[in-house]
Structures are given as structure tokens and as C-alpha cells.
Amino acid sequence: VQLQASGGGVVQPGESLRLSCAVSGRTIRSYTTGWFRQAPGNEREFVAAIRSWSGATTHYAESAKGRFTISGDNAKNTVYLQMNSLKPEDTAVYFCGLTRAPLSAIYSHDNYNWWGPGTQVTVSS
């Protein structure tokens, strides 16, 4: 199983980025795909998840609600994270992971089975 996150970069506050998580070896329709982020010295924290096998329901951290949108393209086996109105505090390495954990457990990185290398997002003026 391989996950490849891409789309990170350096942007100014208020700008947007779209991250992609391309998955091979597993079908995203059968899993929950989550985005997490980790800033230096911090724990890996939940950002958003999409439960593609359960009606493509989506779930967001409070910090992401209203600004970020997670979506999936089953044909491309890829999950996206559209990030708008970016803030300096969004600066982190962003990771995507796969899990079949129940809903209550998708918010913890400990419950994800596979991860890809992260992509750096830097928001700075």
C-alpha cells in the first residue's frame, strides 16, 4: 500500500492550496482517508477525514471547519484537501492515512494503518 501526498507549498495568509493524496494498493471506497498535520514540536493532529465506504461522509477538526474541504475521486483513487483562507498557524507537514477504524477512532493518528510521506505547507507573509 502506498500513499503519496502532494500539493504543499509556500503561500501568504488568505491564500489557498489543494493537497492530493494518491492511493495505490487499496481502494479508497473501502476505507476512511484522513488528513493530519504536524508542526515542529507538536503531536500529529487530525484535520479532516472522508469515510468513502460510508456515504462519503466528511469530518473536520474545529480549526478546519468552514475553510477546508475534503473530497474523494474514486476513479482516480485520490483524496483531496482544499484549503482556503490559510493562516500562519496552518503551517505544518500534512500527512494522509488510511483506516477502517470506527467513527469514534478516526480522529487519532494511532488508529491509521498506512501513511504516506508528508507534504510541507508554509503560510507566511
PDB file of C-alpha atoms in Angstrom:
ATOM      1  CA  VAL A   1       0.000   0.000   0.000  1.00  0.00           C
ATOM      2  CA  GLN A   2       1.330   3.417  -0.944  1.00  0.00           C
ATOM      3  CA  LEU A   3       0.003   6.868  -0.245  1.00  0.00           C
ATOM      4  CA  GLN A   4       1.566   9.902  -1.859  1.00  0.00           C
ATOM      5  CA  ALA A   5       0.668  13.354  -0.597  1.00  0.00           C
ATOM      6  CA  SER A   6       1.412  16.343  -2.794  1.00  0.00           C
ATOM      7  CA  GLY A   7       0.401  19.937  -3.375  1.00  0.00           C
ATOM      8  CA  GLY A   8       2.107  21.667  -0.488  1.00  0.00           C
ATOM      9  CA  GLY A   9       3.966  24.917  -0.860  1.00  0.00           C
ATOM     10  CA  VAL A  10       4.591  28.397   0.456  1.00  0.00           C
ATOM     11  CA  VAL A  11       1.657  30.799   0.386  1.00  0.00           C
ATOM     12  CA  GLN A  12       0.655  34.062   2.006  1.00  0.00           C
ATOM     13  CA  PRO A  13      -2.100  34.337   4.617  1.00  0.00           C
ATOM     14  CA  GLY A  14      -5.527  34.238   2.999  1.00  0.00           C
ATOM     15  CA  GLU A  15      -4.400  32.216   0.008  1.00  0.00           C
ATOM     16  CA  SER A  16      -5.392  28.668  -0.928  1.00  0.00           C
ATOM     17  CA  LEU A  17      -3.789  25.299  -1.595  1.00  0.00           C
ATOM     18  CA  ARG A  18      -5.161  21.950  -2.689  1.00  0.00           C
ATOM     19  CA  LEU A  19      -3.449  18.855  -1.356  1.00  0.00           C
ATOM     20  CA  SER A  20      -3.760  15.479  -3.071  1.00  0.00           C
ATOM     21  CA  CYS A  21      -3.385  12.002  -1.601  1.00  0.00           C
ATOM     22  CA  ALA A  22      -2.943   9.393  -4.324  1.00  0.00           C
ATOM     23  CA  VAL A  23      -3.501   5.846  -3.042  1.00  0.00           C
ATOM     24  CA  SER A  24      -2.318   2.583  -4.575  1.00  0.00           C
ATOM     25  CA  GLY A  25      -2.750  -0.942  -3.302  1.00  0.00           C
ATOM     26  CA  ARG A  26      -6.086  -0.248  -1.643  1.00  0.00           C
ATOM     27  CA  THR A  27      -9.349   1.192  -2.906  1.00  0.00           C
ATOM     28  CA  ILE A  28     -10.340   4.363  -1.093  1.00  0.00           C
ATOM     29  CA  ARG A  29     -14.003   3.375  -1.381  1.00  0.00           C
ATOM     30  CA  SER A  30     -13.329   0.718   1.230  1.00  0.00           C
ATOM     31  CA  TYR A  31     -11.568   2.956   3.746  1.00  0.00           C
ATOM     32  CA  THR A  32     -11.588   6.180   5.650  1.00  0.00           C
ATOM     33  CA  THR A  33      -8.899   8.566   4.420  1.00  0.00           C
ATOM     34  CA  GLY A  34      -7.707  11.126   6.888  1.00  0.00           C
ATOM     35  CA  TRP A  35      -5.542  14.215   6.696  1.00  0.00           C
ATOM     36  CA  PHE A  36      -3.390  15.047   9.679  1.00  0.00           C
ATOM     37  CA  ARG A  37      -0.744  17.696  10.220  1.00  0.00           C
ATOM     38  CA  GLN A  38       2.292  18.049  12.391  1.00  0.00           C
ATOM     39  CA  ALA A  39       4.132  21.236  13.247  1.00  0.00           C
ATOM     40  CA  PRO A  40       7.625  21.145  14.793  1.00  0.00           C
ATOM     41  CA  GLY A  41       7.457  20.092  18.424  1.00  0.00           C
ATOM     42  CA  ASN A  42       3.777  19.187  18.210  1.00  0.00           C
ATOM     43  CA  GLU A  43       1.818  15.969  18.041  1.00  0.00           C
ATOM     44  CA  ARG A  44       0.283  14.875  14.748  1.00  0.00           C
ATOM     45  CA  GLU A  45      -3.221  16.324  14.819  1.00  0.00           C
ATOM     46  CA  PHE A  46      -6.399  15.486  12.982  1.00  0.00           C
ATOM     47  CA  VAL A  47      -7.519  17.854  10.219  1.00  0.00           C
ATOM     48  CA  ALA A  48     -10.220  16.093   8.189  1.00  0.00           C
ATOM     49  CA  ALA A  49     -11.427  12.676   7.087  1.00  0.00           C
ATOM     50  CA  ILE A  50     -13.719  11.173   4.498  1.00  0.00           C
ATOM     51  CA  ARG A  51     -15.397   7.830   5.036  1.00  0.00           C
ATOM     52  CA  SER A  52     -15.683   6.796   1.399  1.00  0.00           C
ATOM     53  CA  TRP A  53     -17.273   3.462   2.316  1.00  0.00           C
ATOM     54  CA  SER A  54     -19.990   5.102   4.388  1.00  0.00           C
ATOM     55  CA  GLY A  55     -21.691   7.513   2.046  1.00  0.00           C
ATOM     56  CA  ALA A  56     -18.568   9.636   1.710  1.00  0.00           C
ATOM     57  CA  THR A  57     -19.338  11.364   4.978  1.00  0.00           C
ATOM     58  CA  THR A  58     -16.827  14.016   5.975  1.00  0.00           C
ATOM     59  CA  HIS A  59     -15.462  15.087   9.336  1.00  0.00           C
ATOM     60  CA  TYR A  60     -13.391  18.111  10.282  1.00  0.00           C
ATOM     61  CA  ALA A  61     -11.363  19.483  13.131  1.00  0.00           C
ATOM     62  CA  GLU A  62     -12.765  22.719  14.536  1.00  0.00           C
ATOM     63  CA  SER A  63      -9.786  24.590  13.116  1.00  0.00           C
ATOM     64  CA  ALA A  64     -10.645  23.348   9.619  1.00  0.00           C
ATOM     65  CA  LYS A  65     -14.409  23.850   9.576  1.00  0.00           C
ATOM     66  CA  GLY A  66     -15.537  26.471   7.100  1.00  0.00           C
ATOM     67  CA  ARG A  67     -12.097  26.777   5.479  1.00  0.00           C
ATOM     68  CA  PHE A  68     -11.078  23.261   4.405  1.00  0.00           C
ATOM     69  CA  THR A  69     -12.971  20.778   2.246  1.00  0.00           C
ATOM     70  CA  ILE A  70     -12.094  17.101   1.885  1.00  0.00           C
ATOM     71  CA  SER A  71     -13.282  15.153  -1.137  1.00  0.00           C
ATOM     72  CA  GLY A  72     -12.553  11.926  -2.958  1.00  0.00           C
ATOM     73  CA  ASP A  73     -12.308  10.858  -6.593  1.00  0.00           C
ATOM     74  CA  ASN A  74     -12.931   7.124  -6.673  1.00  0.00           C
ATOM     75  CA  ALA A  75     -11.942   6.843 -10.337  1.00  0.00           C
ATOM     76  CA  LYS A  76      -8.520   8.301  -9.548  1.00  0.00           C
ATOM     77  CA  ASN A  77      -8.325   6.658  -6.119  1.00  0.00           C
ATOM     78  CA  THR A  78      -7.305  10.038  -4.782  1.00  0.00           C
ATOM     79  CA  VAL A  79      -8.456  12.182  -1.876  1.00  0.00           C
ATOM     80  CA  TYR A  80      -8.115  15.953  -1.892  1.00  0.00           C
ATOM     81  CA  LEU A  81      -7.943  18.614   0.783  1.00  0.00           C
ATOM     82  CA  GLN A  82      -8.913  22.062  -0.457  1.00  0.00           C
ATOM     83  CA  MET A  83      -7.572  24.638   1.996  1.00  0.00           C
ATOM     84  CA  ASN A  84      -8.839  28.214   1.759  1.00  0.00           C
ATOM     85  CA  SER A  85      -8.171  31.299   3.865  1.00  0.00           C
ATOM     86  CA  LEU A  86      -4.923  29.843   5.092  1.00  0.00           C
ATOM     87  CA  LYS A  87      -3.406  31.185   8.302  1.00  0.00           C
ATOM     88  CA  PRO A  88       0.166  31.102   9.637  1.00  0.00           C
ATOM     89  CA  GLU A  89      -0.968  28.572  12.251  1.00  0.00           C
ATOM     90  CA  ASP A  90      -1.807  26.142   9.428  1.00  0.00           C
ATOM     91  CA  THR A  91       1.909  25.798   8.772  1.00  0.00           C
ATOM     92  CA  ALA A  92       2.861  22.142   9.186  1.00  0.00           C
ATOM     93  CA  VAL A  93       3.710  18.953   7.372  1.00  0.00           C
ATOM     94  CA  TYR A  94       0.457  17.409   6.147  1.00  0.00           C
ATOM     95  CA  PHE A  95       0.042  13.626   6.015  1.00  0.00           C
ATOM     96  CA  CYS A  96      -2.683  11.372   4.659  1.00  0.00           C
ATOM     97  CA  GLY A  97      -3.539   7.962   6.064  1.00  0.00           C
ATOM     98  CA  LEU A  98      -5.970   5.060   5.616  1.00  0.00           C
ATOM     99  CA  THR A  99      -8.030   3.293   8.250  1.00  0.00           C
ATOM    100  CA  ARG A 100     -11.037   1.035   8.743  1.00  0.00           C
ATOM    101  CA  ALA A 101     -11.418   2.211  12.321  1.00  0.00           C
ATOM    102  CA  PRO A 102     -14.906   3.054  13.615  1.00  0.00           C
ATOM    103  CA  LEU A 103     -16.060   6.654  13.529  1.00  0.00           C
ATOM    104  CA  SER A 104     -15.082   7.363  17.110  1.00  0.00           C
ATOM    105  CA  ALA A 105     -11.487   6.356  16.365  1.00  0.00           C
ATOM    106  CA  ILE A 106     -10.737   8.222  13.123  1.00  0.00           C
ATOM    107  CA  TYR A 107      -9.602  11.329  14.998  1.00  0.00           C
ATOM    108  CA  SER A 108      -6.475   9.674  16.359  1.00  0.00           C
ATOM    109  CA  HIS A 109      -3.429   9.006  14.190  1.00  0.00           C
ATOM    110  CA  ASP A 110      -2.779   5.861  16.239  1.00  0.00           C
ATOM    111  CA  ASN A 111      -5.703   4.173  14.515  1.00  0.00           C
ATOM    112  CA  TYR A 112      -4.480   4.553  10.940  1.00  0.00           C
ATOM    113  CA  ASN A 113      -2.904   1.580   9.224  1.00  0.00           C
ATOM    114  CA  TRP A 114      -1.000   3.218   6.385  1.00  0.00           C
ATOM    115  CA  TRP A 115       0.651   6.598   5.928  1.00  0.00           C
ATOM    116  CA  GLY A 116       2.442   8.349   3.156  1.00  0.00           C
ATOM    117  CA  PRO A 117       5.277  10.847   3.358  1.00  0.00           C
ATOM    118  CA  GLY A 118       4.023  14.289   4.150  1.00  0.00           C
ATOM    119  CA  THR A 119       3.902  17.494   2.179  1.00  0.00           C
ATOM    120  CA  GLN A 120       5.030  20.798   3.678  1.00  0.00           C
ATOM    121  CA  VAL A 121       2.606  23.701   3.888  1.00  0.00           C
ATOM    122  CA  THR A 122       4.038  27.061   4.902  1.00  0.00           C
ATOM    123  CA  VAL A 123       1.832  30.112   5.363  1.00  0.00           C
ATOM    124  CA  SER A 124       3.863  33.247   5.784  1.00  0.00           C
ATOM    125  CA  SER A 125       3.817  36.864   4.764  1.00  0.00           C
TER     126      SER A 125
END
